[in-house]
XYZ file of C-alpha atoms in Angstrom:
211
model
C 20.758 141.679 58.596
C 17.940 142.255 56.072
C 14.869 140.098 55.918
C 14.929 137.211 53.374
C 12.375 138.217 51.073
C 13.377 135.669 48.375
C 10.865 133.164 49.533
C 7.994 135.593 49.624
C 5.622 135.356 46.621
C 2.418 137.393 46.047
C 1.260 134.554 43.831
C 1.976 132.237 46.421
C -0.046 134.434 49.077
C -2.863 134.229 46.308
C -2.846 130.624 45.925
C -2.793 130.332 49.771
C -5.586 132.821 50.314
C -7.543 131.045 47.452
C -7.148 127.783 49.314
C -8.317 129.057 52.624
C -11.323 130.967 50.907
C -12.741 127.852 49.493
C -12.165 125.567 52.589
C -15.794 126.478 54.225
C -17.496 126.096 50.992
C -15.942 122.854 50.550
C -17.090 121.719 53.969
C -20.476 122.785 53.428
C -20.602 121.064 50.158
C -19.135 117.841 51.535
C -21.814 117.898 54.324
C -24.470 118.455 51.576
C -23.317 115.774 49.531
C -23.015 113.333 52.266
C -26.617 113.994 52.983
C -27.580 113.735 49.458
C -25.833 110.489 49.335
C -27.538 108.941 52.494
C -31.163 110.335 51.275
C -30.594 108.450 47.984
C -29.117 105.466 49.636
C -32.239 105.073 51.906
C -34.332 105.522 48.833
C -32.742 102.898 46.904
C -32.730 100.470 49.759
C -36.648 101.396 50.117
C -37.077 100.661 46.545
C -35.258 97.295 46.696
C -37.752 96.317 49.724
C -40.689 97.367 47.942
C -39.606 95.292 44.896
C -38.749 92.245 47.125
C -42.636 92.968 48.698
C -44.024 93.059 45.314
C -42.394 89.869 44.198
C -43.271 88.266 47.387
C -46.869 88.958 46.786
C -46.905 87.945 43.228
C -45.098 84.689 43.843
C -47.344 83.625 46.922
C -50.814 84.370 44.689
C -48.972 82.471 41.792
C -47.915 79.516 43.996
C -51.077 79.047 46.129
C -52.807 76.615 43.817
C -49.507 74.492 42.824
C -48.330 74.120 46.430
C -51.907 73.126 47.652
C -51.650 70.424 45.047
C -48.098 69.789 45.876
C -47.109 70.095 42.230
C -43.307 70.591 42.378
C -43.072 71.016 38.460
C -45.280 74.069 38.577
C -43.716 75.594 41.456
C -40.249 75.218 39.912
C -41.568 76.987 36.739
C -43.071 79.901 38.517
C -39.917 80.050 40.823
C -37.493 79.963 37.829
C -39.444 82.743 35.811
C -38.724 85.221 39.122
C -35.297 84.090 39.218
C -34.478 85.869 36.085
C -34.289 88.967 37.826
C -30.525 89.415 38.654
C -31.361 90.873 42.276
C -33.029 87.638 43.224
C -30.495 84.732 44.373
C -32.723 82.196 46.044
C -36.601 81.231 46.361
C -37.513 78.704 49.222
C -40.853 77.419 49.615
C -42.298 76.022 52.920
C -44.999 73.558 53.502
C -46.392 73.594 56.958
C -43.209 74.584 58.501
C -41.297 72.182 56.487
C -39.045 72.963 53.472
C -40.680 71.531 50.487
C -38.697 73.026 47.503
C -35.650 75.349 47.050
C -34.485 77.242 43.864
C -31.461 79.419 43.272
C -30.501 81.219 40.143
C -27.455 81.345 38.024
C -26.148 84.603 39.947
C -26.077 82.756 43.082
C -22.296 83.155 43.906
C -20.237 83.262 47.199
C -18.878 86.747 46.412
C -22.774 87.955 46.540
C -23.550 86.391 49.562
C -20.480 87.992 51.277
C -21.450 91.504 50.140
C -24.911 91.220 51.596
C -28.378 90.031 51.192
C -31.725 90.894 52.000
C -34.613 88.354 52.503
C -38.249 88.510 52.974
C -40.827 85.844 53.807
C -44.469 85.858 53.168
C -47.384 83.541 53.590
C -48.999 81.519 50.904
C -52.605 81.190 51.193
C -55.091 78.972 49.585
C -58.886 79.667 50.271
C -58.264 81.879 52.904
C -55.972 79.357 54.828
C -52.193 79.609 55.251
C -50.709 76.415 53.440
C -47.138 77.600 53.812
C -44.891 80.432 52.892
C -42.207 81.846 50.700
C -38.607 83.257 51.446
C -37.041 85.692 48.859
C -33.309 86.013 49.148
C -31.879 89.058 47.080
C -28.357 90.322 46.987
C -27.493 93.817 47.675
C -24.465 93.978 45.384
C -26.246 95.762 42.703
C -27.495 98.119 45.200
C -23.951 98.711 46.674
C -22.622 99.520 43.115
C -24.998 102.208 42.670
C -24.374 103.739 46.081
C -20.528 103.660 45.162
C -21.365 105.468 41.961
C -23.367 108.144 43.717
C -20.416 108.643 46.190
C -17.935 109.045 43.192
C -20.576 111.281 41.714
C -20.397 113.559 44.659
C -16.894 113.728 45.017
C -16.407 115.017 41.411
C -19.158 117.620 41.955
C -17.345 118.747 44.955
C -13.784 118.699 43.190
C -15.353 120.629 40.246
C -16.891 123.322 42.310
C -13.769 123.421 43.967
C -11.848 123.889 40.967
C -13.961 126.492 39.759
C -14.361 128.520 42.816
C -10.620 128.441 43.657
C -9.463 129.463 39.959
C -11.968 132.220 40.268
C -10.831 133.500 43.544
C -7.310 133.326 42.314
C -7.709 135.423 39.433
C -9.593 137.866 41.301
C -6.663 138.196 43.798
C -4.205 138.351 40.974
C -5.952 141.143 39.147
C -7.072 143.015 42.368
C -3.777 142.842 44.594
C -0.966 140.850 42.912
C -0.463 142.904 39.756
C -1.485 146.580 41.298
C 1.327 145.532 44.063
C 3.727 144.432 41.247
C 3.278 147.484 39.506
C 3.898 149.489 43.088
C 7.197 147.537 43.571
C 8.659 148.324 40.372
C 7.750 152.364 40.451
C 9.205 152.184 44.177
C 12.307 150.487 43.093
C 12.895 153.000 40.231
C 11.997 155.977 42.369
C 14.445 154.521 45.171
C 17.164 154.377 42.209
C 16.740 157.919 42.229
C 13.996 158.637 39.297
C 11.825 160.625 41.257
C 9.636 161.585 38.271
C 8.692 158.192 37.710
C 5.018 157.774 37.603
C 2.880 155.253 39.756
C 0.234 153.411 37.590
C -1.675 152.266 40.379
C -4.950 154.372 40.898
C -7.158 152.959 43.373
C -9.274 154.443 46.115
C -8.661 151.762 48.626
C -5.943 151.241 50.924
C -3.568 149.948 48.100
C -4.066 153.251 46.261
C -3.251 155.474 49.425
C 0.099 153.477 49.838
């Protein structure tokens, strides 16, 4: 019984070879993009920590005189101004280890807390003497959104490179192998049918040309 050649296709073979050929570059690109996203994530986290540290230092300096005089109104004005920033959710002021005042911004929502928070404590000093401390609570929701955008962008870049690379390899395989093989099959079929003078238009210096 002759073999079933109906399922064989040089075009399908080219597609399969193209997929195999782009497999290793895809893995390398994915690893590189994972490393890049991780590095950018660490950078964003560091930026948030630096922002919180700078904010704590500024608030500590601004609140020192108001806290020393136990001026709650002045403390509230200073903290409300800081809460304008979307990342900052809550500011807590302690006076000698006792909670003195607590302020929370308009963006203080339960879903932000569930997504994750970061907080920092910093001493409040007046005349070289520590008179209290401040805690700043910030959401990581905005940070998480940026990280998700980075991941999505990385996936799109890998897909775009794979598409270009796969299409290029497919075109090369079609031009270099599929088209000559088709011409060879047509010519061999005519010769097998009795047309011994039918010319073969495949002129190559490789194994396919020798065939």
